[in-house]
């Protein structure tokens, strides 16, 4: 079956290409757009006039004389304040919400405890907090394009279904269907680490990279994969679940006990929770250890282990180095398979990146067949929410649909 483009559809396609060009290359002139996109000047001029009228684009300059005596062309700029997007990162401990403009500038943000509202109405609280953000910043509701959401689990973007999110207790949860009870704008969801990968590619340490691997190391371990500029989700939307890698063949012979129900092997030996648990057990073997009394009353955290390691504590260093070896092994395996241009490391454990990164690099450089850039997340705690904004912009098929849906 062939598809024949009508003149009205071609007009829409051209207009969409032009606004994307202005967004990526502004300031830019009409003539420069025509050359870059290989479109006629009248086609560009008509589309630009419409975009200015619709307030997606504005122009500056009055055509001052250039050094050659001619008049400088009027420059076009993308209006990043023409509309706004809500970005949401649902975590196991907190839900973070941002109000962002079209260029990813955070106008305002808020957060609340996940556990406090998980059983009593998480989506209802999201709606309350979102309404407050919009009202407080005096944004007209019709200027909200929609919402992107990152969720810590296996999700289906097309259907809006959360297949499984262990930390939230969600199994086959119809997130988008439930969200429609509280929100009247479009919503798209994805795995939180996939969203973070999109965020780093859009505004962080993976800009201009078409092939990247984002690895989040917290209580769990997951990754977001972008190949040839496309987010790779896998056959059942479960791609990137690095936490399930097995990095010690000897452990296969023993009974596997995950750190949490349904968690994988790698996150059970190299995640923050496992580091804290392992460190606690080691401390309890030594009554003279400075953390012995604390370890007797409650489990130490991964952060405790890193702080002790930085002070030269041998028990902490041994625990962390073992975890790093497992993590580095997983990274070598993933990078060997995917051959990314850059690997971005994020998540809570990477707050101690200055301790971890050199040791990971040493293992990766030793075993990986080709060199790869390794960086920490530039967006940090905002990688997830800004990634959710980026997810929305990708899945919504362009901002023109907001105003012109059905026109062409």
Short mmCIF file of C-alpha atoms in Angstrom, two decimals:
data_model
loop_
_atom_site.label_atom_id
_atom_site.label_comp_id
_atom_site.label_asym_id
_atom_site.label_seq_id
_atom_site.Cartn_x
_atom_site.Cartn_y
_atom_site.Cartn_z
CA UNK A 1 0.00 0.00 0.00
CA UNK A 2 1.55 3.31 -1.05
CA UNK A 3 1.10 6.56 0.80
CA UNK A 4 0.56 9.67 -1.29
CA UNK A 5 1.37 12.94 0.39
CA UNK A 6 -1.25 15.59 -0.13
CA UNK A 7 -0.21 19.26 -0.47
CA UNK A 8 -1.64 19.98 2.98
CA UNK A 9 0.34 17.12 4.53
CA UNK A 10 3.53 18.27 2.78
CA UNK A 11 2.93 21.75 4.13
CA UNK A 12 2.70 20.32 7.66
CA UNK A 13 5.91 18.29 7.18
CA UNK A 14 7.80 21.34 5.92
CA UNK A 15 6.53 23.48 8.77
CA UNK A 16 7.59 20.84 11.29
CA UNK A 17 11.10 20.62 9.77
CA UNK A 18 11.40 24.40 9.81
CA UNK A 19 10.46 24.79 13.47
CA UNK A 20 12.87 21.99 14.41
CA UNK A 21 15.59 23.74 12.44
CA UNK A 22 14.93 27.03 14.25
CA UNK A 23 14.84 25.24 17.60
CA UNK A 24 18.21 23.58 16.99
CA UNK A 25 20.03 26.35 15.11
CA UNK A 26 18.63 29.69 16.28
CA UNK A 27 19.47 32.43 15.70
CA UNK A 28 19.03 31.68 12.01
CA UNK A 29 17.69 33.59 9.03
CA UNK A 30 15.00 32.58 6.55
CA UNK A 31 17.61 32.30 3.79
CA UNK A 32 19.80 30.04 5.92
CA UNK A 33 16.82 27.76 6.65
CA UNK A 34 16.04 27.50 2.94
CA UNK A 35 19.62 26.43 2.17
CA UNK A 36 19.90 24.04 5.13
CA UNK A 37 16.58 22.29 4.42
CA UNK A 38 16.74 22.66 0.63
CA UNK A 39 13.35 24.35 0.51
CA UNK A 40 12.25 27.29 -1.60
CA UNK A 41 12.37 30.75 -0.04
CA UNK A 42 8.59 31.33 -0.45
CA UNK A 43 7.88 27.99 1.30
CA UNK A 44 10.13 28.95 4.21
CA UNK A 45 8.79 32.47 4.40
CA UNK A 46 5.14 31.37 4.53
CA UNK A 47 5.81 28.77 7.23
CA UNK A 48 7.88 31.19 9.31
CA UNK A 49 5.15 33.85 9.11
CA UNK A 50 2.65 31.30 10.46
CA UNK A 51 5.02 30.19 13.23
CA UNK A 52 5.53 33.81 14.28
CA UNK A 53 1.77 34.40 14.30
CA UNK A 54 1.29 31.26 16.43
CA UNK A 55 4.08 32.47 18.78
CA UNK A 56 6.33 29.41 18.35
CA UNK A 57 8.98 31.68 16.81
CA UNK A 58 9.97 35.33 17.18
CA UNK A 59 12.34 37.55 15.23
CA UNK A 60 14.98 40.07 16.25
CA UNK A 61 16.88 42.71 14.33
CA UNK A 62 15.88 45.32 11.81
CA UNK A 63 18.26 44.43 9.04
CA UNK A 64 21.27 46.61 9.97
CA UNK A 65 23.92 47.24 7.32
CA UNK A 66 26.74 44.69 7.15
CA UNK A 67 30.45 45.49 6.53
CA UNK A 68 29.89 44.71 2.84
CA UNK A 69 27.20 47.35 2.62
CA UNK A 70 24.21 45.01 2.43
CA UNK A 71 21.52 44.58 5.05
CA UNK A 72 21.86 41.87 7.67
CA UNK A 73 19.01 39.35 7.58
CA UNK A 74 16.51 39.35 10.41
CA UNK A 75 17.27 36.51 12.82
CA UNK A 76 14.69 33.98 13.96
CA UNK A 77 14.55 32.52 17.46
CA UNK A 78 12.62 29.59 18.91
CA UNK A 79 10.15 30.73 21.59
CA UNK A 80 10.93 28.31 24.40
CA UNK A 81 8.21 29.92 26.54
CA UNK A 82 5.43 29.25 24.03
CA UNK A 83 4.30 26.21 26.02
CA UNK A 84 5.31 24.15 29.03
CA UNK A 85 5.72 20.49 29.95
CA UNK A 86 5.41 18.65 33.25
CA UNK A 87 8.21 16.16 33.97
CA UNK A 88 7.75 13.52 36.70
CA UNK A 89 10.28 11.10 38.18
CA UNK A 90 8.59 8.50 40.41
CA UNK A 91 11.19 6.96 42.68
CA UNK A 92 11.03 4.39 45.43
CA UNK A 93 11.49 7.10 48.08
CA UNK A 94 10.19 10.30 46.49
CA UNK A 95 8.25 11.66 43.54
CA UNK A 96 9.82 14.71 41.89
CA UNK A 97 7.81 17.00 39.59
CA UNK A 98 9.10 19.88 37.46
CA UNK A 99 7.50 22.55 35.32
CA UNK A 100 9.77 22.98 32.28
CA UNK A 101 9.78 25.17 29.21
CA UNK A 102 10.35 23.73 25.72
CA UNK A 103 14.15 23.97 26.03
CA UNK A 104 14.36 22.08 29.29
CA UNK A 105 14.73 25.07 31.58
CA UNK A 106 13.15 24.19 34.92
CA UNK A 107 10.71 26.92 35.92
CA UNK A 108 9.74 25.33 39.24
CA UNK A 109 9.84 21.98 41.00
CA UNK A 110 8.34 20.12 43.93
CA UNK A 111 8.52 16.66 45.49
CA UNK A 112 6.77 14.44 48.00
CA UNK A 113 7.34 11.11 49.75
CA UNK A 114 6.39 8.08 47.67
CA UNK A 115 5.51 5.83 50.61
CA UNK A 116 3.25 8.45 52.20
CA UNK A 117 0.87 8.37 49.23
CA UNK A 118 1.54 5.01 47.56
CA UNK A 119 -1.45 3.32 49.18
CA UNK A 120 -3.66 6.37 49.58
CA UNK A 121 -3.42 7.85 46.08
CA UNK A 122 -0.11 8.59 44.37
CA UNK A 123 -1.70 9.93 41.17
CA UNK A 124 -4.11 12.11 43.14
CA UNK A 125 -1.18 13.70 44.99
CA UNK A 126 0.68 14.17 41.69
CA UNK A 127 -2.36 16.05 40.39
CA UNK A 128 -2.53 18.25 43.50
CA UNK A 129 1.18 19.11 43.33
CA UNK A 130 1.01 19.76 39.58
CA UNK A 131 -1.96 22.12 40.01
CA UNK A 132 -0.01 24.02 42.68
CA UNK A 133 3.04 24.38 40.43
CA UNK A 134 0.99 25.68 37.52
CA UNK A 135 -1.03 28.10 39.66
CA UNK A 136 1.94 29.37 41.67
CA UNK A 137 3.83 30.24 38.49
CA UNK A 138 0.75 31.78 36.86
CA UNK A 139 0.87 29.57 33.78
CA UNK A 140 -2.39 29.30 31.87
CA UNK A 141 -3.50 25.66 31.81
CA UNK A 142 -3.94 25.71 28.05
CA UNK A 143 -0.20 26.38 27.75
CA UNK A 144 0.62 22.98 29.28
CA UNK A 145 1.47 20.60 26.45
CA UNK A 146 1.39 17.50 28.61
CA UNK A 147 3.40 15.29 30.93
CA UNK A 148 6.26 12.80 30.73
CA UNK A 149 6.73 10.27 33.53
CA UNK A 150 9.65 8.02 34.50
CA UNK A 151 8.80 4.92 36.55
CA UNK A 152 11.23 2.48 38.26
CA UNK A 153 10.15 -0.68 36.50
CA UNK A 154 9.26 -2.36 33.22
CA UNK A 155 6.80 -0.21 31.30
CA UNK A 156 5.03 -0.23 27.94
CA UNK A 157 5.08 3.28 26.49
CA UNK A 158 2.56 2.51 23.76
CA UNK A 159 -0.12 1.06 26.08
CA UNK A 160 0.72 3.07 29.20
CA UNK A 161 0.97 -0.13 31.24
CA UNK A 162 3.43 -0.69 34.08
CA UNK A 163 4.24 -4.38 33.71
CA UNK A 164 6.15 -4.54 36.96
CA UNK A 165 7.66 -1.97 39.35
CA UNK A 166 8.94 -3.91 42.42
CA UNK A 167 9.74 -0.87 44.57
CA UNK A 168 6.17 0.44 44.08
CA UNK A 169 4.42 -2.90 44.33
CA UNK A 170 2.83 -2.38 40.90
CA UNK A 171 2.14 -5.37 38.62
CA UNK A 172 0.15 -4.91 35.38
CA UNK A 173 -0.81 -1.43 36.58
CA UNK A 174 -2.70 0.64 33.95
CA UNK A 175 -0.90 3.89 34.75
CA UNK A 176 -2.09 6.03 31.83
CA UNK A 177 -5.70 4.86 32.17
CA UNK A 178 -5.65 5.76 35.87
CA UNK A 179 -3.86 9.06 35.21
CA UNK A 180 -6.62 10.17 32.82
CA UNK A 181 -8.89 10.45 35.85
CA UNK A 182 -6.74 13.33 37.12
CA UNK A 183 -5.13 14.93 34.06
CA UNK A 184 -6.75 16.19 30.87
CA UNK A 185 -3.55 16.53 28.81
CA UNK A 186 -1.44 13.87 27.01
CA UNK A 187 0.83 11.71 29.21
CA UNK A 188 3.68 9.40 28.21
CA UNK A 189 5.60 7.08 30.48
CA UNK A 190 8.76 5.01 30.35
CA UNK A 191 11.26 3.31 32.59
CA UNK A 192 13.01 5.93 34.75
CA UNK A 193 16.50 5.02 33.54
CA UNK A 194 15.38 5.18 29.90
CA UNK A 195 14.09 8.67 30.68
CA UNK A 196 17.41 9.62 32.30
CA UNK A 197 19.27 8.44 29.18
CA UNK A 198 17.08 10.73 27.05
CA UNK A 199 17.75 13.59 29.46
CA UNK A 200 21.53 13.19 29.24
CA UNK A 201 21.37 13.01 25.45
CA UNK A 202 19.21 16.13 25.28
CA UNK A 203 20.90 18.40 27.81
CA UNK A 204 23.68 16.48 29.58
CA UNK A 205 26.96 14.67 29.00
CA UNK A 206 25.71 12.72 25.98
CA UNK A 207 24.70 15.63 23.75
CA UNK A 208 25.36 14.95 20.06
CA UNK A 209 25.90 11.24 20.79
CA UNK A 210 23.79 8.79 18.81
CA UNK A 211 24.87 5.66 20.70
CA UNK A 212 24.99 5.76 24.48
CA UNK A 213 24.54 3.66 27.58
CA UNK A 214 23.23 5.30 30.77
CA UNK A 215 23.74 3.22 33.92
CA UNK A 216 21.98 4.11 37.16
CA UNK A 217 23.46 2.59 40.32
CA UNK A 218 21.32 3.01 43.41
CA UNK A 219 19.50 0.41 45.47
CA UNK A 220 18.94 -1.29 42.12
CA UNK A 221 20.96 -1.16 38.92
CA UNK A 222 19.44 -0.39 35.54
CA UNK A 223 20.44 1.08 32.21
CA UNK A 224 18.97 3.08 29.36
CA UNK A 225 20.17 2.27 25.85
CA UNK A 226 20.09 4.63 22.86
CA UNK A 227 21.22 3.10 19.57
CA UNK A 228 21.42 5.09 16.35
CA UNK A 229 19.57 7.91 18.12
CA UNK A 230 16.63 5.65 19.04
CA UNK A 231 15.75 4.49 22.54
CA UNK A 232 16.04 0.70 22.55
CA UNK A 233 13.30 -0.91 24.68
CA UNK A 234 13.55 -4.55 23.60
CA UNK A 235 10.93 -7.13 22.58
CA UNK A 236 8.98 -6.90 25.85
CA UNK A 237 10.06 -3.41 26.97
CA UNK A 238 12.61 -4.94 29.37
CA UNK A 239 15.88 -3.98 27.65
CA UNK A 240 18.57 -2.48 29.86
CA UNK A 241 17.80 -4.46 33.03
CA UNK A 242 21.50 -4.70 33.89
CA UNK A 243 20.70 -5.51 37.50
CA UNK A 244 19.90 -9.06 36.40
CA UNK A 245 23.38 -9.72 34.99
CA UNK A 246 25.33 -12.54 36.67
CA UNK A 247 28.96 -11.53 37.17
CA UNK A 248 30.30 -14.50 39.16
CA UNK A 249 29.94 -18.02 37.77
CA UNK A 250 30.70 -19.54 41.17
CA UNK A 251 27.55 -17.98 42.60
CA UNK A 252 25.46 -19.82 40.01
CA UNK A 253 26.20 -23.01 41.94
CA UNK A 254 24.75 -21.55 45.14
CA UNK A 255 21.19 -20.62 46.03
CA UNK A 256 20.49 -17.06 44.92
CA UNK A 257 18.90 -14.78 47.48
CA UNK A 258 18.14 -11.33 45.98
CA UNK A 259 18.50 -8.23 48.13
CA UNK A 260 14.78 -7.55 47.56
CA UNK A 261 12.03 -9.70 46.09
CA UNK A 262 12.35 -9.90 42.28
CA UNK A 263 15.69 -8.03 42.27
CA UNK A 264 18.55 -9.34 40.15
CA UNK A 265 22.03 -10.71 40.88
CA UNK A 266 24.18 -7.67 40.02
CA UNK A 267 22.12 -5.23 42.07
CA UNK A 268 22.17 -7.75 44.93
CA UNK A 269 25.98 -7.67 45.06
CA UNK A 270 26.81 -4.14 43.83
CA UNK A 271 23.81 -1.91 44.64
CA UNK A 272 23.80 0.56 47.52
CA UNK A 273 21.67 -1.63 49.79
CA UNK A 274 23.91 -4.67 49.28
CA UNK A 275 27.07 -2.64 49.96
CA UNK A 276 25.59 -1.44 53.25
CA UNK A 277 24.52 -4.95 54.25
CA UNK A 278 27.89 -6.49 53.38
CA UNK A 279 29.73 -3.74 55.25
CA UNK A 280 27.54 -4.27 58.33
CA UNK A 281 28.38 -7.97 58.40
CA UNK A 282 32.10 -7.24 58.15
CA UNK A 283 31.98 -4.61 60.91
CA UNK A 284 30.19 -7.03 63.26
CA UNK A 285 33.17 -9.39 62.97
CA UNK A 286 35.38 -6.77 64.65
CA UNK A 287 34.27 -5.51 68.11
CA UNK A 288 36.98 -2.84 67.92
CA UNK A 289 35.65 -1.28 64.72
CA UNK A 290 34.54 2.34 65.22
CA UNK A 291 31.10 1.52 63.77
CA UNK A 292 30.59 -1.70 65.72
CA UNK A 293 28.01 -0.31 68.16
CA UNK A 294 25.97 1.27 65.35
CA UNK A 295 26.10 -1.94 63.34
CA UNK A 296 24.75 -3.88 66.32
CA UNK A 297 21.62 -1.75 66.50
CA UNK A 298 20.89 -1.11 62.81
CA UNK A 299 22.20 -1.94 59.35
CA UNK A 300 24.81 0.46 58.00
CA UNK A 301 24.19 2.16 54.66
CA UNK A 302 26.17 2.18 51.46
CA UNK A 303 26.96 5.82 52.21
CA UNK A 304 28.48 4.75 55.55
CA UNK A 305 30.70 2.31 53.68
CA UNK A 306 31.95 4.95 51.23
CA UNK A 307 32.64 7.48 53.99
CA UNK A 308 34.62 4.85 55.91
CA UNK A 309 36.52 3.81 52.77
CA UNK A 310 37.56 7.42 52.10
CA UNK A 311 39.03 7.45 55.65
CA UNK A 312 41.09 4.38 54.79
CA UNK A 313 38.97 1.78 56.61
CA UNK A 314 40.16 -1.59 55.29
CA UNK A 315 36.84 -3.41 55.81
CA UNK A 316 34.92 -0.75 53.89
CA UNK A 317 37.51 -0.65 51.11
CA UNK A 318 37.34 -4.41 50.67
CA UNK A 319 33.54 -4.41 50.48
CA UNK A 320 33.39 -1.53 48.00
CA UNK A 321 36.20 -2.86 45.82
CA UNK A 322 34.37 -6.18 45.49
CA UNK A 323 31.17 -4.37 44.51
CA UNK A 324 33.09 -2.26 41.98
CA UNK A 325 34.57 -5.40 40.40
CA UNK A 326 31.08 -6.82 39.86
CA UNK A 327 29.81 -3.50 38.46
CA UNK A 328 32.83 -3.09 36.17
CA UNK A 329 32.35 -6.63 34.89
CA UNK A 330 28.73 -5.83 34.02
CA UNK A 331 29.79 -2.63 32.26
CA UNK A 332 32.42 -4.48 30.19
CA UNK A 333 29.82 -7.06 29.12
CA UNK A 334 27.23 -4.42 28.19
CA UNK A 335 29.72 -2.18 26.36
CA UNK A 336 31.18 -5.14 24.45
CA UNK A 337 27.73 -5.97 23.15
CA UNK A 338 26.46 -2.45 22.41
CA UNK A 339 29.64 -0.53 21.47
CA UNK A 340 28.35 2.87 22.73
CA UNK A 341 30.12 6.16 22.08
CA UNK A 342 29.77 7.12 25.74
CA UNK A 343 28.78 5.49 29.02
CA UNK A 344 27.08 7.79 31.54
CA UNK A 345 27.04 6.72 35.20
CA UNK A 346 24.32 8.08 37.48
CA UNK A 347 22.27 7.15 40.52
CA UNK A 348 22.82 7.53 44.26
CA UNK A 349 25.95 5.39 44.59
CA UNK A 350 27.67 7.57 42.00
CA UNK A 351 27.68 10.42 44.53
CA UNK A 352 31.00 8.78 45.39
CA UNK A 353 32.10 8.82 41.75
CA UNK A 354 35.57 10.17 42.54
CA UNK A 355 36.22 6.92 44.42
CA UNK A 356 34.42 4.55 42.04
CA UNK A 357 35.11 5.87 38.55
CA UNK A 358 38.92 5.44 38.41
CA UNK A 359 38.59 1.82 39.55
CA UNK A 360 35.87 1.07 37.01
CA UNK A 361 37.91 2.70 34.24
CA UNK A 362 40.88 0.51 35.13
CA UNK A 363 38.86 -2.69 34.64
CA UNK A 364 36.97 -1.44 31.58
CA UNK A 365 40.16 -0.29 29.79
CA UNK A 366 41.80 -3.63 30.56
CA UNK A 367 39.05 -5.82 29.11
CA UNK A 368 37.05 -3.78 26.61
CA UNK A 369 38.11 -4.34 22.97
CA UNK A 370 37.54 -0.70 21.98
CA UNK A 371 37.85 2.58 23.86
CA UNK A 372 34.72 4.28 25.17
CA UNK A 373 34.14 7.59 26.93
CA UNK A 374 32.99 7.25 30.53
CA UNK A 375 31.37 10.18 32.31
CA UNK A 376 29.15 10.83 35.30
CA UNK A 377 25.69 12.29 34.83
CA UNK A 378 25.77 16.04 34.17
CA UNK A 379 22.11 16.48 35.10
CA UNK A 380 22.44 14.58 38.40
CA UNK A 381 19.14 14.44 40.29
CA UNK A 382 17.36 16.20 37.41
CA UNK A 383 18.28 13.56 34.81
CA UNK A 384 15.03 11.69 35.41
CA UNK A 385 12.62 14.65 35.34
CA UNK A 386 14.30 16.34 32.37
CA UNK A 387 14.43 12.98 30.66
CA UNK A 388 10.68 12.70 31.22
CA UNK A 389 10.26 16.09 29.51
CA UNK A 390 12.43 14.88 26.61
CA UNK A 391 10.38 11.67 26.46
CA UNK A 392 7.20 13.69 26.09
CA UNK A 393 8.66 15.81 23.28
CA UNK A 394 9.73 12.68 21.40
CA UNK A 395 6.53 10.69 21.87
CA UNK A 396 4.17 13.63 21.32
CA UNK A 397 5.44 13.85 17.75
CA UNK A 398 6.32 17.50 17.83
CA UNK A 399 4.91 20.66 19.33
CA UNK A 400 2.93 21.57 16.21
CA UNK A 401 0.38 18.91 17.14
CA UNK A 402 -0.45 20.96 20.23
CA UNK A 403 -2.03 23.76 18.22
CA UNK A 404 -2.45 22.38 14.74
CA UNK A 405 -3.69 18.83 15.34
CA UNK A 406 -6.11 17.92 12.58
CA UNK A 407 -5.51 21.13 10.64
CA UNK A 408 -3.42 19.39 8.05
#
